[in-house]
Amino acid sequence: MKIDKKSMLLYVVTDRTWLGENSLVDQVEDTLKAGATFIQLREKDLPFEDFLKEAKEIKVITDRYKLPFVINDNVEVAIKCNADGVHVGQEDMNARNVRNLIGEDK
């Protein structure tokens, strides 16, 4: 997926500390309804299987809205849920190595 300026108008990074009674999946859909144009799933402490399950659920929603969805730091989750990309920091995996793993279209 190629990202254009319009996709970057309201870039949302998830944070479960603000969920309250809602699930993260419901919160993401609410943010999309409110005008978010890009979702980054950030999970630092969630076990792998839970992270993957959540990523797959959110990917269904972002696909329905035809909006980009990236995973923070976890290339394996990004690949397994078919995310549109993965966000890696400068201290994380080399960007070229990530690109080789996820493909040129991500």
PDB file of N, CA and C in Angstrom:
ATOM      1  N   MET A   1       0.848  -1.180   0.000  1.00  0.00           N
ATOM      2  CA  MET A   1       0.000   0.000   0.000  1.00  0.00           C
ATOM      3  C   MET A   1       0.888   1.237   0.000  1.00  0.00           C
ATOM      4  N   LYS A   2       0.653   2.109  -0.925  1.00  0.00           N
ATOM      5  CA  LYS A   2       1.355   3.382  -0.964  1.00  0.00           C
ATOM      6  C   LYS A   2       0.585   4.379  -0.107  1.00  0.00           C
ATOM      7  N   ILE A   3       1.309   5.136   0.682  1.00  0.00           N
ATOM      8  CA  ILE A   3       0.703   6.097   1.602  1.00  0.00           C
ATOM      9  C   ILE A   3       0.812   7.491   0.993  1.00  0.00           C
ATOM     10  N   ASP A   4      -0.307   8.212   0.989  1.00  0.00           N
ATOM     11  CA  ASP A   4      -0.291   9.583   0.495  1.00  0.00           C
ATOM     12  C   ASP A   4      -0.516  10.542   1.664  1.00  0.00           C
ATOM     13  N   LYS A   5      -0.409  11.824   1.398  1.00  0.00           N
ATOM     14  CA  LYS A   5      -0.559  12.830   2.444  1.00  0.00           C
ATOM     15  C   LYS A   5      -1.922  12.752   3.134  1.00  0.00           C
ATOM     16  N   LYS A   6      -2.947  12.418   2.382  1.00  0.00           N
ATOM     17  CA  LYS A   6      -4.297  12.331   2.947  1.00  0.00           C
ATOM     18  C   LYS A   6      -4.376  11.257   4.034  1.00  0.00           C
ATOM     19  N   SER A   7      -3.596  10.179   3.868  1.00  0.00           N
ATOM     20  CA  SER A   7      -3.588   9.107   4.860  1.00  0.00           C
ATOM     21  C   SER A   7      -2.938   9.539   6.170  1.00  0.00           C
ATOM     22  N   MET A   8      -2.168  10.590   6.125  1.00  0.00           N
ATOM     23  CA  MET A   8      -1.408  11.011   7.301  1.00  0.00           C
ATOM     24  C   MET A   8      -2.059  12.170   8.068  1.00  0.00           C
ATOM     25  N   LEU A   9      -3.306  12.469   7.783  1.00  0.00           N
ATOM     26  CA  LEU A   9      -3.958  13.594   8.446  1.00  0.00           C
ATOM     27  C   LEU A   9      -4.154  13.368   9.942  1.00  0.00           C
ATOM     28  N   LEU A  10      -4.574  12.163  10.322  1.00  0.00           N
ATOM     29  CA  LEU A  10      -4.762  11.851  11.740  1.00  0.00           C
ATOM     30  C   LEU A  10      -4.235  10.449  12.010  1.00  0.00           C
ATOM     31  N   TYR A  11      -2.959  10.385  12.368  1.00  0.00           N
ATOM     32  CA  TYR A  11      -2.215   9.146  12.579  1.00  0.00           C
ATOM     33  C   TYR A  11      -2.387   8.758  14.047  1.00  0.00           C
ATOM     34  N   VAL A  12      -3.033   7.624  14.281  1.00  0.00           N
ATOM     35  CA  VAL A  12      -3.348   7.189  15.640  1.00  0.00           C
ATOM     36  C   VAL A  12      -2.420   6.049  16.051  1.00  0.00           C
ATOM     37  N   VAL A  13      -1.797   6.194  17.212  1.00  0.00           N
ATOM     38  CA  VAL A  13      -0.994   5.127  17.810  1.00  0.00           C
ATOM     39  C   VAL A  13      -1.771   4.636  19.019  1.00  0.00           C
ATOM     40  N   THR A  14      -2.050   3.332  19.043  1.00  0.00           N
ATOM     41  CA  THR A  14      -2.882   2.794  20.120  1.00  0.00           C
ATOM     42  C   THR A  14      -2.160   2.824  21.457  1.00  0.00           C
ATOM     43  N   ASP A  15      -2.964   2.940  22.514  1.00  0.00           N
ATOM     44  CA  ASP A  15      -2.457   2.932  23.890  1.00  0.00           C
ATOM     45  C   ASP A  15      -3.569   2.404  24.782  1.00  0.00           C
ATOM     46  N   ARG A  16      -3.416   1.184  25.258  1.00  0.00           N
ATOM     47  CA  ARG A  16      -4.503   0.550  26.001  1.00  0.00           C
ATOM     48  C   ARG A  16      -4.724   1.150  27.391  1.00  0.00           C
ATOM     49  N   THR A  17      -3.856   2.027  27.862  1.00  0.00           N
ATOM     50  CA  THR A  17      -4.063   2.619  29.186  1.00  0.00           C
ATOM     51  C   THR A  17      -5.286   3.525  29.224  1.00  0.00           C
ATOM     52  N   TRP A  18      -5.810   3.924  28.062  1.00  0.00           N
ATOM     53  CA  TRP A  18      -6.956   4.828  28.004  1.00  0.00           C
ATOM     54  C   TRP A  18      -8.257   4.120  27.646  1.00  0.00           C
ATOM     55  N   LEU A  19      -8.281   2.797  27.659  1.00  0.00           N
ATOM     56  CA  LEU A  19      -9.443   2.054  27.177  1.00  0.00           C
ATOM     57  C   LEU A  19     -10.682   2.164  28.046  1.00  0.00           C
ATOM     58  N   GLY A  20     -10.521   2.170  29.343  1.00  0.00           N
ATOM     59  CA  GLY A  20     -11.690   2.142  30.219  1.00  0.00           C
ATOM     60  C   GLY A  20     -12.429   0.831  30.044  1.00  0.00           C
ATOM     61  N   GLU A  21     -13.722   0.888  29.798  1.00  0.00           N
ATOM     62  CA  GLU A  21     -14.560  -0.308  29.650  1.00  0.00           C
ATOM     63  C   GLU A  21     -14.521  -0.891  28.234  1.00  0.00           C
ATOM     64  N   ASN A  22     -13.943  -0.179  27.288  1.00  0.00           N
ATOM     65  CA  ASN A  22     -13.961  -0.602  25.888  1.00  0.00           C
ATOM     66  C   ASN A  22     -12.825  -1.558  25.562  1.00  0.00           C
ATOM     67  N   SER A  23     -13.026  -2.356  24.514  1.00  0.00           N
ATOM     68  CA  SER A  23     -11.921  -3.163  23.990  1.00  0.00           C
ATOM     69  C   SER A  23     -11.098  -2.285  23.054  1.00  0.00           C
ATOM     70  N   LEU A  24      -9.876  -2.665  22.819  1.00  0.00           N
ATOM     71  CA  LEU A  24      -9.039  -1.892  21.906  1.00  0.00           C
ATOM     72  C   LEU A  24      -9.621  -1.918  20.492  1.00  0.00           C
ATOM     73  N   VAL A  25     -10.156  -3.049  20.088  1.00  0.00           N
ATOM     74  CA  VAL A  25     -10.763  -3.163  18.760  1.00  0.00           C
ATOM     75  C   VAL A  25     -11.918  -2.168  18.618  1.00  0.00           C
ATOM     76  N   ASP A  26     -12.777  -2.093  19.633  1.00  0.00           N
ATOM     77  CA  ASP A  26     -13.884  -1.127  19.594  1.00  0.00           C
ATOM     78  C   ASP A  26     -13.360   0.302  19.585  1.00  0.00           C
ATOM     79  N   GLN A  27     -12.336   0.565  20.364  1.00  0.00           N
ATOM     80  CA  GLN A  27     -11.753   1.906  20.427  1.00  0.00           C
ATOM     81  C   GLN A  27     -11.176   2.315  19.069  1.00  0.00           C
ATOM     82  N   VAL A  28     -10.511   1.373  18.403  1.00  0.00           N
ATOM     83  CA  VAL A  28      -9.958   1.670  17.079  1.00  0.00           C
ATOM     84  C   VAL A  28     -11.081   2.010  16.108  1.00  0.00           C
ATOM     85  N   GLU A  29     -12.138   1.217  16.124  1.00  0.00           N
ATOM     86  CA  GLU A  29     -13.241   1.517  15.202  1.00  0.00           C
ATOM     87  C   GLU A  29     -13.852   2.884  15.524  1.00  0.00           C
ATOM     88  N   ASP A  30     -13.987   3.214  16.779  1.00  0.00           N
ATOM     89  CA  ASP A  30     -14.511   4.531  17.147  1.00  0.00           C
ATOM     90  C   ASP A  30     -13.614   5.651  16.630  1.00  0.00           C
ATOM     91  N   THR A  31     -12.296   5.458  16.687  1.00  0.00           N
ATOM     92  CA  THR A  31     -11.394   6.505  16.194  1.00  0.00           C
ATOM     93  C   THR A  31     -11.485   6.639  14.681  1.00  0.00           C
ATOM     94  N   LEU A  32     -11.718   5.513  13.994  1.00  0.00           N
ATOM     95  CA  LEU A  32     -11.889   5.585  12.541  1.00  0.00           C
ATOM     96  C   LEU A  32     -13.181   6.310  12.186  1.00  0.00           C
ATOM     97  N   LYS A  33     -14.242   6.026  12.926  1.00  0.00           N
ATOM     98  CA  LYS A  33     -15.513   6.732  12.704  1.00  0.00           C
ATOM     99  C   LYS A  33     -15.365   8.230  12.966  1.00  0.00           C
ATOM    100  N   ALA A  34     -14.474   8.579  13.894  1.00  0.00           N
ATOM    101  CA  ALA A  34     -14.270   9.982  14.251  1.00  0.00           C
ATOM    102  C   ALA A  34     -13.301  10.701  13.317  1.00  0.00           C
ATOM    103  N   GLY A  35     -12.714   9.972  12.361  1.00  0.00           N
ATOM    104  CA  GLY A  35     -11.881  10.648  11.368  1.00  0.00           C
ATOM    105  C   GLY A  35     -10.424  10.244  11.312  1.00  0.00           C
ATOM    106  N   ALA A  36      -9.999   9.270  12.111  1.00  0.00           N
ATOM    107  CA  ALA A  36      -8.608   8.814  12.020  1.00  0.00           C
ATOM    108  C   ALA A  36      -8.347   8.308  10.605  1.00  0.00           C
ATOM    109  N   THR A  37      -7.134   8.528  10.123  1.00  0.00           N
ATOM    110  CA  THR A  37      -6.799   8.144   8.753  1.00  0.00           C
ATOM    111  C   THR A  37      -5.678   7.115   8.680  1.00  0.00           C
ATOM    112  N   PHE A  38      -5.140   6.714   9.819  1.00  0.00           N
ATOM    113  CA  PHE A  38      -4.007   5.779   9.848  1.00  0.00           C
ATOM    114  C   PHE A  38      -3.934   5.195  11.254  1.00  0.00           C
ATOM    115  N   ILE A  39      -3.750   3.878  11.363  1.00  0.00           N
ATOM    116  CA  ILE A  39      -3.668   3.236  12.677  1.00  0.00           C
ATOM    117  C   ILE A  39      -2.342   2.509  12.825  1.00  0.00           C
ATOM    118  N   GLN A  40      -1.676   2.752  13.954  1.00  0.00           N
ATOM    119  CA  GLN A  40      -0.473   2.008  14.330  1.00  0.00           C
ATOM    120  C   GLN A  40      -0.775   1.257  15.620  1.00  0.00           C
ATOM    121  N   LEU A  41      -0.685  -0.062  15.569  1.00  0.00           N
ATOM    122  CA  LEU A  41      -0.921  -0.887  16.756  1.00  0.00           C
ATOM    123  C   LEU A  41       0.390  -1.020  17.514  1.00  0.00           C
ATOM    124  N   ARG A  42       0.382  -0.503  18.734  1.00  0.00           N
ATOM    125  CA  ARG A  42       1.583  -0.523  19.573  1.00  0.00           C
ATOM    126  C   ARG A  42       1.279  -1.353  20.811  1.00  0.00           C
ATOM    127  N   GLU A  43       1.967  -2.451  20.941  1.00  0.00           N
ATOM    128  CA  GLU A  43       1.806  -3.337  22.095  1.00  0.00           C
ATOM    129  C   GLU A  43       3.182  -3.768  22.572  1.00  0.00           C
ATOM    130  N   LYS A  44       3.596  -3.279  23.707  1.00  0.00           N
ATOM    131  CA  LYS A  44       4.914  -3.611  24.236  1.00  0.00           C
ATOM    132  C   LYS A  44       4.889  -4.816  25.168  1.00  0.00           C
ATOM    133  N   ASP A  45       3.752  -5.080  25.814  1.00  0.00           N
ATOM    134  CA  ASP A  45       3.723  -6.095  26.853  1.00  0.00           C
ATOM    135  C   ASP A  45       2.751  -7.238  26.613  1.00  0.00           C
ATOM    136  N   LEU A  46       2.065  -7.236  25.502  1.00  0.00           N
ATOM    137  CA  LEU A  46       1.076  -8.267  25.218  1.00  0.00           C
ATOM    138  C   LEU A  46       1.778  -9.530  24.718  1.00  0.00           C
ATOM    139  N   PRO A  47       1.371 -10.705  25.208  1.00  0.00           N
ATOM    140  CA  PRO A  47       1.951 -11.947  24.687  1.00  0.00           C
ATOM    141  C   PRO A  47       1.723 -12.061  23.178  1.00  0.00           C
ATOM    142  N   PHE A  48       2.632 -12.738  22.483  1.00  0.00           N
ATOM    143  CA  PHE A  48       2.612 -12.806  21.022  1.00  0.00           C
ATOM    144  C   PHE A  48       1.253 -13.212  20.469  1.00  0.00           C
ATOM    145  N   GLU A  49       0.683 -14.308  20.943  1.00  0.00           N
ATOM    146  CA  GLU A  49      -0.591 -14.804  20.396  1.00  0.00           C
ATOM    147  C   GLU A  49      -1.721 -13.792  20.595  1.00  0.00           C
ATOM    148  N   ASP A  50      -1.747 -13.118  21.730  1.00  0.00           N
ATOM    149  CA  ASP A  50      -2.765 -12.090  21.983  1.00  0.00           C
ATOM    150  C   ASP A  50      -2.554 -10.891  21.060  1.00  0.00           C
ATOM    151  N   PHE A  51      -1.300 -10.517  20.876  1.00  0.00           N
ATOM    152  CA  PHE A  51      -0.950  -9.407  19.989  1.00  0.00           C
ATOM    153  C   PHE A  51      -1.401  -9.741  18.563  1.00  0.00           C
ATOM    154  N   LEU A  52      -1.104 -10.946  18.096  1.00  0.00           N
ATOM    155  CA  LEU A  52      -1.480 -11.352  16.747  1.00  0.00           C
ATOM    156  C   LEU A  52      -2.996 -11.378  16.575  1.00  0.00           C
ATOM    157  N   LYS A  53      -3.704 -11.914  17.544  1.00  0.00           N
ATOM    158  CA  LYS A  53      -5.168 -11.975  17.475  1.00  0.00           C
ATOM    159  C   LYS A  53      -5.756 -10.570  17.361  1.00  0.00           C
ATOM    160  N   GLU A  54      -5.266  -9.680  18.206  1.00  0.00           N
ATOM    161  CA  GLU A  54      -5.741  -8.293  18.185  1.00  0.00           C
ATOM    162  C   GLU A  54      -5.410  -7.629  16.843  1.00  0.00           C
ATOM    163  N   ALA A  55      -4.211  -7.870  16.338  1.00  0.00           N
ATOM    164  CA  ALA A  55      -3.797  -7.282  15.064  1.00  0.00           C
ATOM    165  C   ALA A  55      -4.703  -7.750  13.928  1.00  0.00           C
ATOM    166  N   LYS A  56      -5.031  -9.023  13.908  1.00  0.00           N
ATOM    167  CA  LYS A  56      -5.912  -9.554  12.859  1.00  0.00           C
ATOM    168  C   LYS A  56      -7.301  -8.931  12.939  1.00  0.00           C
ATOM    169  N   GLU A  57      -7.806  -8.737  14.153  1.00  0.00           N
ATOM    170  CA  GLU A  57      -9.132  -8.127  14.333  1.00  0.00           C
ATOM    171  C   GLU A  57      -9.129  -6.673  13.863  1.00  0.00           C
ATOM    172  N   ILE A  58      -8.083  -5.955  14.184  1.00  0.00           N
ATOM    173  CA  ILE A  58      -7.991  -4.550  13.779  1.00  0.00           C
ATOM    174  C   ILE A  58      -7.774  -4.439  12.273  1.00  0.00           C
ATOM    175  N   LYS A  59      -7.035  -5.351  11.694  1.00  0.00           N
ATOM    176  CA  LYS A  59      -6.805  -5.340  10.247  1.00  0.00           C
ATOM    177  C   LYS A  59      -8.128  -5.469   9.491  1.00  0.00           C
ATOM    178  N   VAL A  60      -9.048  -6.288   9.985  1.00  0.00           N
ATOM    179  CA  VAL A  60     -10.363  -6.420   9.355  1.00  0.00           C
ATOM    180  C   VAL A  60     -11.065  -5.058   9.324  1.00  0.00           C
ATOM    181  N   ILE A  61     -10.973  -4.343  10.427  1.00  0.00           N
ATOM    182  CA  ILE A  61     -11.634  -3.038  10.526  1.00  0.00           C
ATOM    183  C   ILE A  61     -10.973  -2.012   9.602  1.00  0.00           C
ATOM    184  N   THR A  62      -9.636  -1.925   9.634  1.00  0.00           N
ATOM    185  CA  THR A  62      -8.964  -0.936   8.787  1.00  0.00           C
ATOM    186  C   THR A  62      -9.165  -1.252   7.306  1.00  0.00           C
ATOM    187  N   ASP A  63      -9.263  -2.532   6.960  1.00  0.00           N
ATOM    188  CA  ASP A  63      -9.562  -2.894   5.566  1.00  0.00           C
ATOM    189  C   ASP A  63     -10.960  -2.411   5.175  1.00  0.00           C
ATOM    190  N   ARG A  64     -11.898  -2.567   6.083  1.00  0.00           N
ATOM    191  CA  ARG A  64     -13.272  -2.133   5.798  1.00  0.00           C
ATOM    192  C   ARG A  64     -13.317  -0.623   5.529  1.00  0.00           C
ATOM    193  N   TYR A  65     -12.495   0.130   6.257  1.00  0.00           N
ATOM    194  CA  TYR A  65     -12.444   1.586   6.073  1.00  0.00           C
ATOM    195  C   TYR A  65     -11.440   1.996   4.985  1.00  0.00           C
ATOM    196  N   LYS A  66     -10.713   1.007   4.454  1.00  0.00           N
ATOM    197  CA  LYS A  66      -9.698   1.238   3.419  1.00  0.00           C
ATOM    198  C   LYS A  66      -8.632   2.223   3.880  1.00  0.00           C
ATOM    199  N   LEU A  67      -8.165   2.003   5.115  1.00  0.00           N
ATOM    200  CA  LEU A  67      -7.140   2.863   5.701  1.00  0.00           C
ATOM    201  C   LEU A  67      -5.908   2.053   6.080  1.00  0.00           C
ATOM    202  N   PRO A  68      -4.734   2.680   6.064  1.00  0.00           N
ATOM    203  CA  PRO A  68      -3.492   1.973   6.380  1.00  0.00           C
ATOM    204  C   PRO A  68      -3.416   1.530   7.845  1.00  0.00           C
ATOM    205  N   PHE A  69      -2.769   0.388   8.026  1.00  0.00           N
ATOM    206  CA  PHE A  69      -2.587  -0.209   9.346  1.00  0.00           C
ATOM    207  C   PHE A  69      -1.166  -0.748   9.451  1.00  0.00           C
ATOM    208  N   VAL A  70      -0.426  -0.273  10.447  1.00  0.00           N
ATOM    209  CA  VAL A  70       0.934  -0.758  10.669  1.00  0.00           C
ATOM    210  C   VAL A  70       1.082  -1.275  12.090  1.00  0.00           C
ATOM    211  N   ILE A  71       2.058  -2.148  12.244  1.00  0.00           N
ATOM    212  CA  ILE A  71       2.385  -2.736  13.531  1.00  0.00           C
ATOM    213  C   ILE A  71       3.656  -2.076  14.044  1.00  0.00           C
ATOM    214  N   ASN A  72       3.698  -1.795  15.311  1.00  0.00           N
ATOM    215  CA  ASN A  72       4.882  -1.204  15.924  1.00  0.00           C
ATOM    216  C   ASN A  72       5.869  -2.296  16.323  1.00  0.00           C
ATOM    217  N   ASP A  73       7.071  -2.250  15.773  1.00  0.00           N
ATOM    218  CA  ASP A  73       8.231  -3.052  16.184  1.00  0.00           C
ATOM    219  C   ASP A  73       8.173  -4.554  15.941  1.00  0.00           C
ATOM    220  N   ASN A  74       7.041  -5.160  15.676  1.00  0.00           N
ATOM    221  CA  ASN A  74       6.976  -6.613  15.584  1.00  0.00           C
ATOM    222  C   ASN A  74       6.746  -7.049  14.135  1.00  0.00           C
ATOM    223  N   VAL A  75       7.836  -7.363  13.460  1.00  0.00           N
ATOM    224  CA  VAL A  75       7.779  -7.737  12.048  1.00  0.00           C
ATOM    225  C   VAL A  75       6.974  -9.015  11.860  1.00  0.00           C
ATOM    226  N   GLU A  76       7.142  -9.972  12.746  1.00  0.00           N
ATOM    227  CA  GLU A  76       6.434 -11.245  12.611  1.00  0.00           C
ATOM    228  C   GLU A  76       4.916 -11.053  12.689  1.00  0.00           C
ATOM    229  N   VAL A  77       4.448 -10.242  13.620  1.00  0.00           N
ATOM    230  CA  VAL A  77       3.013  -9.962  13.712  1.00  0.00           C
ATOM    231  C   VAL A  77       2.551  -9.233  12.451  1.00  0.00           C
ATOM    232  N   ALA A  78       3.330  -8.273  11.988  1.00  0.00           N
ATOM    233  CA  ALA A  78       2.964  -7.529  10.777  1.00  0.00           C
ATOM    234  C   ALA A  78       2.789  -8.461   9.586  1.00  0.00           C
ATOM    235  N   ILE A  79       3.687  -9.403   9.438  1.00  0.00           N
ATOM    236  CA  ILE A  79       3.601 -10.349   8.324  1.00  0.00           C
ATOM    237  C   ILE A  79       2.391 -11.264   8.497  1.00  0.00           C
ATOM    238  N   LYS A  80       2.217 -11.811   9.693  1.00  0.00           N
ATOM    239  CA  LYS A  80       1.155 -12.802   9.918  1.00  0.00           C
ATOM    240  C   LYS A  80      -0.255 -12.207   9.848  1.00  0.00           C
ATOM    241  N   CYS A  81      -0.405 -10.923  10.129  1.00  0.00           N
ATOM    242  CA  CYS A  81      -1.739 -10.321  10.036  1.00  0.00           C
ATOM    243  C   CYS A  81      -1.918  -9.571   8.722  1.00  0.00           C
ATOM    244  N   ASN A  82      -0.878  -9.581   7.887  1.00  0.00           N
ATOM    245  CA  ASN A  82      -0.904  -8.891   6.595  1.00  0.00           C
ATOM    246  C   ASN A  82      -1.106  -7.383   6.762  1.00  0.00           C
ATOM    247  N   ALA A  83      -0.440  -6.820   7.754  1.00  0.00           N
ATOM    248  CA  ALA A  83      -0.495  -5.367   7.961  1.00  0.00           C
ATOM    249  C   ALA A  83       0.083  -4.661   6.737  1.00  0.00           C
ATOM    250  N   ASP A  84      -0.238  -3.395   6.615  1.00  0.00           N
ATOM    251  CA  ASP A  84       0.259  -2.602   5.495  1.00  0.00           C
ATOM    252  C   ASP A  84       1.717  -2.207   5.675  1.00  0.00           C
ATOM    253  N   GLY A  85       2.232  -2.404   6.872  1.00  0.00           N
ATOM    254  CA  GLY A  85       3.630  -2.091   7.136  1.00  0.00           C
ATOM    255  C   GLY A  85       3.973  -2.302   8.587  1.00  0.00           C
ATOM    256  N   VAL A  86       5.198  -1.955   8.909  1.00  0.00           N
ATOM    257  CA  VAL A  86       5.684  -2.071  10.281  1.00  0.00           C
ATOM    258  C   VAL A  86       6.522  -0.837  10.588  1.00  0.00           C
ATOM    259  N   HIS A  87       6.327  -0.308  11.782  1.00  0.00           N
ATOM    260  CA  HIS A  87       7.099   0.848  12.230  1.00  0.00           C
ATOM    261  C   HIS A  87       8.260   0.333  13.073  1.00  0.00           C
ATOM    262  N   VAL A  88       9.469   0.676  12.688  1.00  0.00           N
ATOM    263  CA  VAL A  88      10.638   0.320  13.486  1.00  0.00           C
ATOM    264  C   VAL A  88      11.423   1.586  13.781  1.00  0.00           C
ATOM    265  N   GLY A  89      11.920   1.660  14.986  1.00  0.00           N
ATOM    266  CA  GLY A  89      12.727   2.798  15.380  1.00  0.00           C
ATOM    267  C   GLY A  89      14.170   2.631  14.945  1.00  0.00           C
ATOM    268  N   GLN A  90      14.957   3.665  15.094  1.00  0.00           N
ATOM    269  CA  GLN A  90      16.348   3.637  14.666  1.00  0.00           C
ATOM    270  C   GLN A  90      17.183   2.631  15.449  1.00  0.00           C
ATOM    271  N   GLU A  91      16.755   2.318  16.668  1.00  0.00           N
ATOM    272  CA  GLU A  91      17.487   1.364  17.487  1.00  0.00           C
ATOM    273  C   GLU A  91      16.984  -0.068  17.304  1.00  0.00           C
ATOM    274  N   ASP A  92      15.945  -0.237  16.483  1.00  0.00           N
ATOM    275  CA  ASP A  92      15.377  -1.552  16.225  1.00  0.00           C
ATOM    276  C   ASP A  92      16.059  -2.183  15.013  1.00  0.00           C
ATOM    277  N   MET A  93      15.396  -3.115  14.386  1.00  0.00           N
ATOM    278  CA  MET A  93      15.915  -3.791  13.199  1.00  0.00           C
ATOM    279  C   MET A  93      16.168  -2.791  12.069  1.00  0.00           C
ATOM    280  N   ASN A  94      17.203  -3.028  11.294  1.00  0.00           N
ATOM    281  CA  ASN A  94      17.543  -2.200  10.148  1.00  0.00           C
ATOM    282  C   ASN A  94      16.374  -2.162   9.166  1.00  0.00           C
ATOM    283  N   ALA A  95      16.041  -0.973   8.699  1.00  0.00           N
ATOM    284  CA  ALA A  95      14.883  -0.792   7.805  1.00  0.00           C
ATOM    285  C   ALA A  95      14.993  -1.638   6.537  1.00  0.00           C
ATOM    286  N   ARG A  96      16.163  -1.767   5.961  1.00  0.00           N
ATOM    287  CA  ARG A  96      16.345  -2.579   4.751  1.00  0.00           C
ATOM    288  C   ARG A  96      16.046  -4.042   5.052  1.00  0.00           C
ATOM    289  N   ASN A  97      16.463  -4.540   6.199  1.00  0.00           N
ATOM    290  CA  ASN A  97      16.162  -5.924   6.580  1.00  0.00           C
ATOM    291  C   ASN A  97      14.663  -6.126   6.758  1.00  0.00           C
ATOM    292  N   VAL A  98      14.001  -5.141   7.354  1.00  0.00           N
ATOM    293  CA  VAL A  98      12.554  -5.212   7.519  1.00  0.00           C
ATOM    294  C   VAL A  98      11.888  -5.255   6.150  1.00  0.00           C
ATOM    295  N   ARG A  99      12.308  -4.384   5.258  1.00  0.00           N
ATOM    296  CA  ARG A  99      11.740  -4.333   3.908  1.00  0.00           C
ATOM    297  C   ARG A  99      11.908  -5.681   3.206  1.00  0.00           C
ATOM    298  N   ASN A 100      13.069  -6.298   3.362  1.00  0.00           N
ATOM    299  CA  ASN A 100      13.308  -7.607   2.741  1.00  0.00           C
ATOM    300  C   ASN A 100      12.348  -8.660   3.282  1.00  0.00           C
ATOM    301  N   LEU A 101      11.994  -8.554   4.561  1.00  0.00           N
ATOM    302  CA  LEU A 101      11.087  -9.525   5.169  1.00  0.00           C
ATOM    303  C   LEU A 101       9.619  -9.290   4.807  1.00  0.00           C
ATOM    304  N   ILE A 102       9.205  -8.027   4.802  1.00  0.00           N
ATOM    305  CA  ILE A 102       7.778  -7.751   4.595  1.00  0.00           C
ATOM    306  C   ILE A 102       7.412  -7.527   3.131  1.00  0.00           C
ATOM    307  N   GLY A 103       8.392  -7.235   2.292  1.00  0.00           N
ATOM    308  CA  GLY A 103       8.123  -7.042   0.871  1.00  0.00           C
ATOM    309  C   GLY A 103       8.114  -5.577   0.471  1.00  0.00           C
ATOM    310  N   GLU A 104       8.291  -5.356  -0.804  1.00  0.00           N
ATOM    311  CA  GLU A 104       8.372  -3.990  -1.346  1.00  0.00           C
ATOM    312  C   GLU A 104       7.030  -3.273  -1.366  1.00  0.00           C
ATOM    313  N   ASP A 105       5.934  -4.034  -1.308  1.00  0.00           N
ATOM    314  CA  ASP A 105       4.606  -3.407  -1.398  1.00  0.00           C
ATOM    315  C   ASP A 105       4.074  -2.952  -0.048  1.00  0.00           C
ATOM    316  N   LYS A 106       4.850  -3.091   0.993  1.00  0.00           N
ATOM    317  CA  LYS A 106       4.415  -2.702   2.333  1.00  0.00           C
ATOM    318  C   LYS A 106       5.114  -1.444   2.753  1.00  0.00           C
TER     319      LYS A 106
END
